Amino acid sequence: MKLAIDAMGGDNAPHAIVEGVEKARDLYPDVEFLLFGTEDKVRPLIQNFDRITLVPTTEEIEMGEEPVRAMRKKKDSSMVRAANAVKAGEADALFSAGNTGALLSSAIFIVGRIKSIERPALLTTLPALKGAHDQWVFMDVGANAEAKPSHLYQYGILGSFYAEDVLKYKNPTVGLLNNGSEEDKGDAVHKAAHELMKTASFNFIGNVESRDYLQGAADVVVADGFSGNAALKATEGTALTIINFLKQAIGEAGLLAKVGALLLKPVFKKLANTLDYEKAGGAVILGVNAPVVKAHGSAKAEVVSNTIGQIRSMVASDLVPHIKTYVDEHQAELSAAKNELNEQANA
């Protein structure tokens, strides 16, 4: 398989991207890489060109640029060229750690939206500290700030499919992120979405509060992009704060605390590994015609390599064709749910 790599996207690009690609190349002998980037910046970093093809580009999309404008104006940017390679069938998937909005725009307008998907969404997996599984699916985490009830309903379908097909969970549970577990909580959109999901074919278990999702409250948690992104960043920040606080507190507490910390080192290491969200890979833009995966902007080489491994699994398992089939099979269900919503609105 061939992967299109945006070498210029991210805070640590191109160094971390190139290093991560070479790590992945050595791990996965069945993968070839099309590396899109500024030639005089990228070429000197490549140690070994085995299964790596450098495609020179002349423009870069910066992290702070307006997404759609940047995508449309900078036709020769590393991100846009990589997306066009996927559209043309020259690559099977796209990786970037760059501007999230620009990557979303490139995925939707260049790679293309799956016909029956109303709104592609950003999906990620997070650790579960309790429950039957060690990780859970969270979507949307930033693609769409606003969502209609039918969009949230469709995220339930997509998230349930991802948990079944990729994570291999049997009959995964689906929860709706809300400000309370009671049915009548939330705004009009979330109340309507809750009513729709109660009749869904997927295993809907009701509302889930953000304080509970790390406890494995559901295998899939569905949210609008604004709430999902805010909750995700709060979770990431809390995890980093806990780890840094422990380091600081032990350092300031004297010799006995340091000896105790040495004895508890395996426990602290397990905690750090559990809370390390980057080990799961990147966020998947689900609902477009090929796998498009976004790594964190601060991603380093190991994260890049991990994310490439995630993409390889997605391509090898024919994720996108399976999504198309799965969504088509559920179109009647979605149409019935939307009709019910319209009837309620007109009543």
mmCIF file of C-alpha atoms in Angstrom:
data_model
loop_
_atom_site.group_PDB
_atom_site.id
_atom_site.type_symbol
_atom_site.label_atom_id
_atom_site.label_comp_id
_atom_site.label_asym_id
_atom_site.label_seq_id
_atom_site.Cartn_x
_atom_site.Cartn_y
_atom_site.Cartn_z
ATOM 1 C CA MET A 1 0.000 0.000 0.000
ATOM 2 C CA LYS A 2 1.032 3.625 -0.485
ATOM 3 C CA LEU A 3 0.500 6.389 2.060
ATOM 4 C CA ALA A 4 0.548 10.104 1.259
ATOM 5 C CA ILE A 5 2.396 12.009 3.998
ATOM 6 C CA ASP A 6 2.196 15.762 4.619
ATOM 7 C CA ALA A 7 5.805 16.309 5.709
ATOM 8 C CA MET A 8 5.368 20.024 6.471
ATOM 9 C CA GLY A 9 2.361 19.853 8.827
ATOM 10 C CA GLY A 10 2.823 20.094 12.599
ATOM 11 C CA ASP A 11 4.856 21.944 15.201
ATOM 12 C CA ASN A 12 7.822 19.581 14.835
ATOM 13 C CA ALA A 13 7.726 19.217 11.040
ATOM 14 C CA PRO A 14 9.508 18.199 8.967
ATOM 15 C CA HIS A 15 12.034 16.591 11.351
ATOM 16 C CA ALA A 16 9.596 14.541 13.443
ATOM 17 C CA ILE A 17 7.531 13.555 10.401
ATOM 18 C CA VAL A 18 10.503 12.240 8.440
ATOM 19 C CA GLU A 19 11.925 10.419 11.460
ATOM 20 C CA GLY A 20 8.533 8.869 12.193
ATOM 21 C CA VAL A 21 8.084 7.776 8.578
ATOM 22 C CA GLU A 22 11.477 6.068 8.603
ATOM 23 C CA LYS A 23 10.611 4.285 11.857
ATOM 24 C CA ALA A 24 7.343 3.091 10.314
ATOM 25 C CA ARG A 25 9.060 2.101 7.061
ATOM 26 C CA ASP A 26 11.376 -0.190 9.028
ATOM 27 C CA LEU A 27 8.421 -1.712 10.915
ATOM 28 C CA TYR A 28 6.089 -2.256 7.951
ATOM 29 C CA PRO A 29 7.743 -3.769 4.865
ATOM 30 C CA ASP A 30 4.444 -3.726 2.940
ATOM 31 C CA VAL A 31 4.087 0.077 3.027
ATOM 32 C CA GLU A 32 5.461 2.675 0.609
ATOM 33 C CA PHE A 33 5.486 6.400 1.335
ATOM 34 C CA LEU A 34 4.883 9.451 -0.820
ATOM 35 C CA LEU A 35 6.444 12.272 1.178
ATOM 36 C CA PHE A 36 5.160 15.716 0.160
ATOM 37 C CA GLY A 37 7.257 18.669 1.271
ATOM 38 C CA THR A 38 9.743 21.458 0.569
ATOM 39 C CA GLU A 39 12.678 19.676 -1.039
ATOM 40 C CA ASP A 40 15.576 21.578 0.540
ATOM 41 C CA LYS A 41 14.026 21.097 4.002
ATOM 42 C CA VAL A 42 12.982 17.454 3.692
ATOM 43 C CA ARG A 43 15.604 15.754 1.492
ATOM 44 C CA PRO A 44 18.558 16.292 3.901
ATOM 45 C CA LEU A 45 16.565 14.633 6.707
ATOM 46 C CA ILE A 46 15.891 11.357 4.887
ATOM 47 C CA GLN A 47 18.499 8.784 5.916
ATOM 48 C CA ASN A 48 17.327 6.008 3.605
ATOM 49 C CA PHE A 49 15.108 6.385 0.517
ATOM 50 C CA ASP A 50 14.021 2.742 0.519
ATOM 51 C CA ARG A 51 10.237 2.822 -0.161
ATOM 52 C CA ILE A 52 10.186 6.604 0.293
ATOM 53 C CA THR A 53 9.490 8.914 -2.649
ATOM 54 C CA LEU A 54 9.944 12.648 -2.068
ATOM 55 C CA VAL A 55 7.423 14.766 -3.976
ATOM 56 C CA PRO A 56 8.668 18.403 -3.941
ATOM 57 C CA THR A 57 6.150 21.132 -3.073
ATOM 58 C CA THR A 58 6.578 24.892 -2.861
ATOM 59 C CA GLU A 59 3.950 25.966 -0.308
ATOM 60 C CA GLU A 60 3.041 25.237 3.323
ATOM 61 C CA ILE A 61 -0.268 25.666 5.163
ATOM 62 C CA GLU A 62 0.516 27.217 8.537
ATOM 63 C CA MET A 63 -1.280 26.178 11.719
ATOM 64 C CA GLY A 64 -3.063 29.512 12.146
ATOM 65 C CA GLU A 65 -4.329 29.997 8.588
ATOM 66 C CA GLU A 66 -8.021 30.118 7.692
ATOM 67 C CA PRO A 67 -8.653 26.511 6.630
ATOM 68 C CA VAL A 68 -10.791 26.698 3.475
ATOM 69 C CA ARG A 69 -8.984 29.738 2.083
ATOM 70 C CA ALA A 70 -5.592 28.109 2.658
ATOM 71 C CA MET A 71 -6.698 24.887 0.966
ATOM 72 C CA ARG A 72 -8.023 26.752 -2.075
ATOM 73 C CA LYS A 73 -5.170 29.249 -2.465
ATOM 74 C CA LYS A 74 -2.204 27.007 -1.747
ATOM 75 C CA LYS A 75 -2.618 24.396 -4.465
ATOM 76 C CA ASP A 76 1.043 23.364 -4.243
ATOM 77 C CA SER A 77 1.094 22.949 -0.473
ATOM 78 C CA SER A 78 2.210 19.616 0.957
ATOM 79 C CA MET A 79 -1.238 18.935 2.422
ATOM 80 C CA VAL A 80 -3.247 19.712 -0.720
ATOM 81 C CA ARG A 81 -0.856 17.795 -2.977
ATOM 82 C CA ALA A 82 -1.059 14.774 -0.649
ATOM 83 C CA ALA A 83 -4.872 14.932 -0.669
ATOM 84 C CA ASN A 84 -4.909 15.116 -4.474
ATOM 85 C CA ALA A 85 -2.664 12.045 -4.638
ATOM 86 C CA VAL A 86 -5.272 10.113 -2.653
ATOM 87 C CA LYS A 87 -8.087 11.439 -4.853
ATOM 88 C CA ALA A 88 -6.190 10.377 -7.976
ATOM 89 C CA GLY A 89 -5.639 6.862 -6.615
ATOM 90 C CA GLU A 90 -1.867 7.348 -6.332
ATOM 91 C CA ALA A 91 -2.047 6.740 -2.577
ATOM 92 C CA ASP A 92 -4.399 4.762 -0.352
ATOM 93 C CA ALA A 93 -4.562 7.107 2.643
ATOM 94 C CA LEU A 94 -3.470 10.514 3.928
ATOM 95 C CA PHE A 95 -1.544 11.467 7.062
ATOM 96 C CA SER A 96 -0.964 14.965 8.446
ATOM 97 C CA ALA A 97 -0.146 16.633 11.758
ATOM 98 C CA GLY A 98 -0.939 20.050 10.316
ATOM 99 C CA ASN A 99 -3.809 22.536 10.409
ATOM 100 C CA THR A 100 -6.884 20.543 11.480
ATOM 101 C CA GLY A 101 -9.405 22.725 9.649
ATOM 102 C CA ALA A 102 -7.402 22.662 6.427
ATOM 103 C CA LEU A 103 -7.072 18.876 6.635
ATOM 104 C CA LEU A 104 -10.813 18.537 7.184
ATOM 105 C CA SER A 105 -11.459 20.761 4.173
ATOM 106 C CA SER A 106 -8.983 18.774 2.070
ATOM 107 C CA ALA A 107 -10.575 15.505 3.163
ATOM 108 C CA ILE A 108 -14.135 16.635 2.390
ATOM 109 C CA PHE A 109 -13.590 18.708 -0.768
ATOM 110 C CA ILE A 110 -10.624 16.871 -2.357
ATOM 111 C CA VAL A 111 -10.653 13.266 -1.125
ATOM 112 C CA GLY A 112 -14.456 13.506 -1.124
ATOM 113 C CA ARG A 113 -17.342 12.740 1.204
ATOM 114 C CA ILE A 114 -18.985 9.318 1.119
ATOM 115 C CA LYS A 115 -22.296 9.946 -0.616
ATOM 116 C CA SER A 116 -24.578 8.753 2.167
ATOM 117 C CA ILE A 117 -22.659 10.481 4.998
ATOM 118 C CA GLU A 118 -24.225 13.822 5.962
ATOM 119 C CA ARG A 119 -21.291 15.164 7.970
ATOM 120 C CA PRO A 120 -17.853 13.522 8.188
ATOM 121 C CA ALA A 121 -16.595 13.655 11.763
ATOM 122 C CA LEU A 122 -13.356 13.427 13.720
ATOM 123 C CA LEU A 123 -13.038 10.208 15.690
ATOM 124 C CA THR A 124 -10.439 9.309 18.279
ATOM 125 C CA THR A 125 -9.983 6.575 20.873
ATOM 126 C CA LEU A 126 -9.283 7.225 24.548
ATOM 127 C CA PRO A 127 -8.294 4.932 27.438
ATOM 128 C CA ALA A 128 -10.914 3.365 29.704
ATOM 129 C CA LEU A 129 -9.821 2.919 33.309
ATOM 130 C CA LYS A 130 -12.673 0.491 34.022
ATOM 131 C CA GLY A 131 -15.160 -1.550 32.048
ATOM 132 C CA ALA A 132 -14.956 -4.441 29.631
ATOM 133 C CA HIS A 133 -12.494 -2.768 27.234
ATOM 134 C CA ASP A 134 -9.304 -0.739 27.613
ATOM 135 C CA GLN A 135 -10.309 1.990 25.144
ATOM 136 C CA TRP A 136 -13.416 3.663 23.754
ATOM 137 C CA VAL A 137 -14.445 5.642 20.683
ATOM 138 C CA PHE A 138 -15.157 9.397 20.896
ATOM 139 C CA MET A 139 -16.724 11.380 18.028
ATOM 140 C CA ASP A 140 -17.122 14.151 16.896
ATOM 141 C CA VAL A 141 -14.063 15.810 18.493
ATOM 142 C CA GLY A 142 -13.883 18.917 16.339
ATOM 143 C CA ALA A 143 -15.037 18.570 12.747
ATOM 144 C CA ASN A 144 -18.468 20.201 13.155
ATOM 145 C CA ALA A 145 -19.053 22.790 15.871
ATOM 146 C CA GLU A 146 -22.813 22.449 15.460
ATOM 147 C CA ALA A 147 -24.805 19.306 14.811
ATOM 148 C CA LYS A 148 -28.376 18.367 14.021
ATOM 149 C CA PRO A 149 -30.028 15.443 15.811
ATOM 150 C CA SER A 150 -29.717 13.371 12.621
ATOM 151 C CA HIS A 151 -25.956 14.043 12.543
ATOM 152 C CA LEU A 152 -25.548 12.782 16.112
ATOM 153 C CA TYR A 153 -27.667 9.772 15.207
ATOM 154 C CA GLN A 154 -25.399 9.019 12.253
ATOM 155 C CA TYR A 155 -22.312 9.395 14.454
ATOM 156 C CA GLY A 156 -23.833 6.640 16.572
ATOM 157 C CA ILE A 157 -24.022 4.426 13.490
ATOM 158 C CA LEU A 158 -20.456 5.250 12.396
ATOM 159 C CA GLY A 159 -18.951 5.000 15.870
ATOM 160 C CA SER A 160 -20.651 1.673 16.503
ATOM 161 C CA PHE A 161 -19.312 0.374 13.186
ATOM 162 C CA TYR A 162 -15.756 1.527 14.021
ATOM 163 C CA ALA A 163 -15.894 -0.173 17.422
ATOM 164 C CA GLU A 164 -17.102 -3.395 15.803
ATOM 165 C CA ASP A 165 -14.906 -3.425 12.688
ATOM 166 C CA VAL A 166 -11.634 -1.922 13.957
ATOM 167 C CA LEU A 167 -11.657 -2.545 17.721
ATOM 168 C CA LYS A 168 -13.524 -5.872 17.336
ATOM 169 C CA TYR A 169 -16.070 -5.108 20.072
ATOM 170 C CA LYS A 170 -19.212 -7.224 20.014
ATOM 171 C CA ASN A 171 -22.429 -5.197 20.205
ATOM 172 C CA PRO A 172 -20.663 -2.020 21.474
ATOM 173 C CA THR A 173 -22.591 0.329 23.728
ATOM 174 C CA VAL A 174 -23.261 3.876 22.496
ATOM 175 C CA GLY A 175 -23.800 6.906 24.740
ATOM 176 C CA LEU A 176 -24.671 10.535 23.999
ATOM 177 C CA LEU A 177 -22.447 13.136 25.713
ATOM 178 C CA ASN A 178 -24.702 15.409 27.732
ATOM 179 C CA ASN A 179 -24.760 17.538 30.873
ATOM 180 C CA GLY A 180 -26.656 14.895 32.810
ATOM 181 C CA SER A 181 -27.609 11.247 32.577
ATOM 182 C CA GLU A 182 -31.378 11.852 32.741
ATOM 183 C CA GLU A 183 -33.368 11.668 29.485
ATOM 184 C CA ASP A 184 -34.640 15.246 29.736
ATOM 185 C CA LYS A 185 -31.176 16.827 30.054
ATOM 186 C CA GLY A 186 -29.557 19.026 27.431
ATOM 187 C CA ASP A 187 -30.723 21.468 24.779
ATOM 188 C CA ALA A 188 -33.342 20.797 22.121
ATOM 189 C CA VAL A 189 -30.813 19.174 19.761
ATOM 190 C CA HIS A 190 -29.602 16.679 22.344
ATOM 191 C CA LYS A 191 -33.107 15.896 23.584
ATOM 192 C CA ALA A 192 -34.204 15.156 20.012
ATOM 193 C CA ALA A 193 -31.075 13.096 19.334
ATOM 194 C CA HIS A 194 -31.725 11.087 22.482
ATOM 195 C CA GLU A 195 -35.259 10.296 21.321
ATOM 196 C CA LEU A 196 -33.989 9.180 17.907
ATOM 197 C CA MET A 197 -31.243 7.012 19.378
ATOM 198 C CA LYS A 198 -33.700 5.193 21.626
ATOM 199 C CA THR A 199 -35.115 3.551 18.486
ATOM 200 C CA ALA A 200 -31.739 2.861 16.822
ATOM 201 C CA SER A 201 -30.424 -0.552 15.829
ATOM 202 C CA PHE A 202 -27.147 0.187 17.605
ATOM 203 C CA ASN A 203 -26.846 -0.466 21.353
ATOM 204 C CA PHE A 204 -27.805 2.947 22.758
ATOM 205 C CA ILE A 205 -27.561 3.203 26.557
ATOM 206 C CA GLY A 206 -28.563 6.839 27.070
ATOM 207 C CA ASN A 207 -26.757 10.008 28.105
ATOM 208 C CA VAL A 208 -23.160 9.972 29.378
ATOM 209 C CA GLU A 209 -21.519 12.723 31.435
ATOM 210 C CA SER A 210 -17.918 13.740 30.759
ATOM 211 C CA ARG A 211 -16.885 12.805 34.313
ATOM 212 C CA ASP A 212 -17.814 9.178 33.569
ATOM 213 C CA TYR A 213 -16.435 8.439 30.120
ATOM 214 C CA LEU A 214 -12.900 7.536 31.256
ATOM 215 C CA GLN A 215 -14.526 4.966 33.523
ATOM 216 C CA GLY A 216 -15.708 3.035 30.472
ATOM 217 C CA ALA A 217 -19.285 4.320 30.652
ATOM 218 C CA ALA A 218 -19.783 3.431 26.967
ATOM 219 C CA ASP A 219 -17.770 1.884 24.154
ATOM 220 C CA VAL A 220 -18.758 4.791 21.893
ATOM 221 C CA VAL A 221 -19.521 8.344 23.063
ATOM 222 C CA VAL A 222 -21.199 10.660 20.553
ATOM 223 C CA ALA A 223 -20.935 14.465 20.760
ATOM 224 C CA ASP A 224 -21.270 17.590 18.670
ATOM 225 C CA GLY A 225 -17.841 18.847 17.574
ATOM 226 C CA PHE A 226 -17.751 21.826 19.948
ATOM 227 C CA SER A 227 -18.557 19.825 23.084
ATOM 228 C CA GLY A 228 -16.419 16.892 21.993
ATOM 229 C CA ASN A 229 -13.357 19.017 21.300
ATOM 230 C CA ALA A 230 -13.709 20.934 24.583
ATOM 231 C CA ALA A 231 -14.096 17.692 26.559
ATOM 232 C CA LEU A 232 -11.133 16.072 24.766
ATOM 233 C CA LYS A 233 -8.809 18.990 25.489
ATOM 234 C CA ALA A 234 -9.931 19.102 29.120
ATOM 235 C CA THR A 235 -9.156 15.389 29.436
ATOM 236 C CA GLU A 236 -5.732 15.749 27.802
ATOM 237 C CA GLY A 237 -4.892 18.735 30.003
ATOM 238 C CA THR A 238 -5.992 16.954 33.178
ATOM 239 C CA ALA A 239 -3.864 13.896 32.360
ATOM 240 C CA LEU A 240 -0.758 16.027 31.778
ATOM 241 C CA THR A 241 -1.438 18.062 34.920
ATOM 242 C CA ILE A 242 -1.732 14.946 37.111
ATOM 243 C CA ILE A 243 1.549 13.524 35.832
ATOM 244 C CA ASN A 244 3.411 16.848 36.204
ATOM 245 C CA PHE A 245 1.934 17.424 39.670
ATOM 246 C CA LEU A 246 3.131 14.019 40.862
ATOM 247 C CA LYS A 247 6.652 14.694 39.562
ATOM 248 C CA GLN A 248 6.754 18.107 41.220
ATOM 249 C CA ALA A 249 5.294 16.909 44.526
ATOM 250 C CA ILE A 250 7.773 14.020 44.785
ATOM 251 C CA GLY A 251 10.673 16.305 43.918
ATOM 252 C CA GLU A 252 9.744 18.744 46.696
ATOM 253 C CA ALA A 253 8.933 16.172 49.396
ATOM 254 C CA GLY A 254 12.424 15.022 50.358
ATOM 255 C CA LEU A 255 14.405 11.796 50.414
ATOM 256 C CA LEU A 256 11.733 9.463 51.832
ATOM 257 C CA ALA A 257 9.253 10.514 49.140
ATOM 258 C CA LYS A 258 11.855 9.881 46.449
ATOM 259 C CA VAL A 259 12.584 6.409 47.857
ATOM 260 C CA GLY A 260 8.852 5.706 47.935
ATOM 261 C CA ALA A 261 8.544 6.948 44.372
ATOM 262 C CA LEU A 262 11.255 4.524 43.267
ATOM 263 C CA LEU A 263 9.308 1.665 44.825
ATOM 264 C CA LEU A 264 6.145 2.854 43.081
ATOM 265 C CA LYS A 265 7.858 3.501 39.747
ATOM 266 C CA PRO A 266 6.076 0.607 37.957
ATOM 267 C CA VAL A 267 2.727 1.978 39.147
ATOM 268 C CA PHE A 268 3.540 5.510 37.939
ATOM 269 C CA LYS A 269 4.738 4.138 34.617
ATOM 270 C CA LYS A 270 1.496 2.207 34.174
ATOM 271 C CA LEU A 271 -0.507 5.356 34.988
ATOM 272 C CA ALA A 272 1.476 7.425 32.480
ATOM 273 C CA ASN A 273 1.017 4.783 29.771
ATOM 274 C CA THR A 274 -2.710 4.524 30.465
ATOM 275 C CA LEU A 275 -3.201 8.291 30.255
ATOM 276 C CA ASP A 276 -0.983 8.698 27.180
ATOM 277 C CA TYR A 277 -3.653 9.381 24.551
ATOM 278 C CA GLU A 278 -1.034 9.602 21.787
ATOM 279 C CA LYS A 279 -0.282 5.871 21.935
ATOM 280 C CA ALA A 280 -3.641 5.181 20.285
ATOM 281 C CA GLY A 281 -2.585 7.108 17.167
ATOM 282 C CA GLY A 282 -4.328 9.988 15.435
ATOM 283 C CA ALA A 283 -7.866 11.223 14.990
ATOM 284 C CA VAL A 284 -9.659 9.651 12.030
ATOM 285 C CA ILE A 285 -11.781 11.764 9.671
ATOM 286 C CA LEU A 286 -14.588 9.266 9.273
ATOM 287 C CA GLY A 287 -16.982 9.623 6.365
ATOM 288 C CA VAL A 288 -14.654 10.363 3.423
ATOM 289 C CA ASN A 289 -13.570 8.159 0.525
ATOM 290 C CA ALA A 290 -10.198 7.103 1.962
ATOM 291 C CA PRO A 291 -8.584 6.972 5.401
ATOM 292 C CA VAL A 292 -7.487 10.478 6.434
ATOM 293 C CA VAL A 293 -5.824 10.668 9.837
ATOM 294 C CA LYS A 294 -4.750 13.713 11.847
ATOM 295 C CA ALA A 295 -1.955 13.437 14.421
ATOM 296 C CA HIS A 296 -1.603 15.975 17.220
ATOM 297 C CA GLY A 297 0.190 19.148 16.115
ATOM 298 C CA SER A 298 2.956 18.517 18.664
ATOM 299 C CA ALA A 299 3.436 14.912 17.505
ATOM 300 C CA LYS A 300 6.948 13.522 17.710
ATOM 301 C CA ALA A 301 8.491 10.686 15.723
ATOM 302 C CA GLU A 302 7.082 7.858 17.855
ATOM 303 C CA VAL A 303 3.544 9.238 17.569
ATOM 304 C CA VAL A 304 3.947 9.609 13.797
ATOM 305 C CA SER A 305 5.082 5.983 13.549
ATOM 306 C CA ASN A 306 2.214 4.776 15.767
ATOM 307 C CA THR A 307 -0.309 6.678 13.667
ATOM 308 C CA ILE A 308 1.067 5.221 10.446
ATOM 309 C CA GLY A 309 0.595 1.768 11.966
ATOM 310 C CA GLN A 310 -3.017 2.711 12.693
ATOM 311 C CA ILE A 311 -3.531 3.851 9.073
ATOM 312 C CA ARG A 312 -1.948 0.671 7.743
ATOM 313 C CA SER A 313 -4.467 -1.402 9.704
ATOM 314 C CA MET A 314 -7.344 0.701 8.367
ATOM 315 C CA VAL A 315 -6.258 0.259 4.751
ATOM 316 C CA ALA A 316 -5.506 -3.439 5.157
ATOM 317 C CA SER A 317 -8.945 -4.101 6.636
ATOM 318 C CA ASP A 318 -10.768 -2.210 3.844
ATOM 319 C CA LEU A 319 -12.269 0.161 6.394
ATOM 320 C CA VAL A 320 -13.768 2.649 3.928
ATOM 321 C CA PRO A 321 -15.489 0.082 1.657
ATOM 322 C CA HIS A 322 -16.914 -1.547 4.774
ATOM 323 C CA ILE A 323 -18.187 1.834 6.019
ATOM 324 C CA LYS A 324 -19.930 2.453 2.700
ATOM 325 C CA THR A 325 -21.653 -0.919 2.849
ATOM 326 C CA TYR A 326 -22.578 -0.519 6.508
ATOM 327 C CA VAL A 327 -24.037 2.976 6.065
ATOM 328 C CA ASP A 328 -25.988 1.892 2.971
ATOM 329 C CA GLU A 329 -27.485 -0.940 5.005
ATOM 330 C CA HIS A 330 -28.593 1.606 7.623
ATOM 331 C CA GLN A 331 -29.945 4.235 5.215
ATOM 332 C CA ALA A 332 -33.539 3.099 5.698
ATOM 333 C CA GLU A 333 -33.066 3.357 9.450
ATOM 334 C CA LEU A 334 -31.618 6.866 9.175
ATOM 335 C CA SER A 335 -34.359 8.016 6.808
ATOM 336 C CA ALA A 336 -37.038 6.710 9.170
ATOM 337 C CA ALA A 337 -35.399 8.533 12.074
ATOM 338 C CA LYS A 338 -35.280 11.821 10.134
ATOM 339 C CA ASN A 339 -38.936 11.447 9.122
ATOM 340 C CA GLU A 340 -39.870 10.884 12.760
ATOM 341 C CA LEU A 341 -37.923 14.020 13.708
ATOM 342 C CA ASN A 342 -39.745 16.062 11.043
ATOM 343 C CA GLU A 343 -43.117 14.779 12.230
ATOM 344 C CA GLN A 344 -42.279 15.800 15.791
ATOM 345 C CA ALA A 345 -41.244 19.268 14.612
ATOM 346 C CA ASN A 346 -44.481 19.723 12.657
ATOM 347 C CA ALA A 347 -46.715 18.432 15.437
#
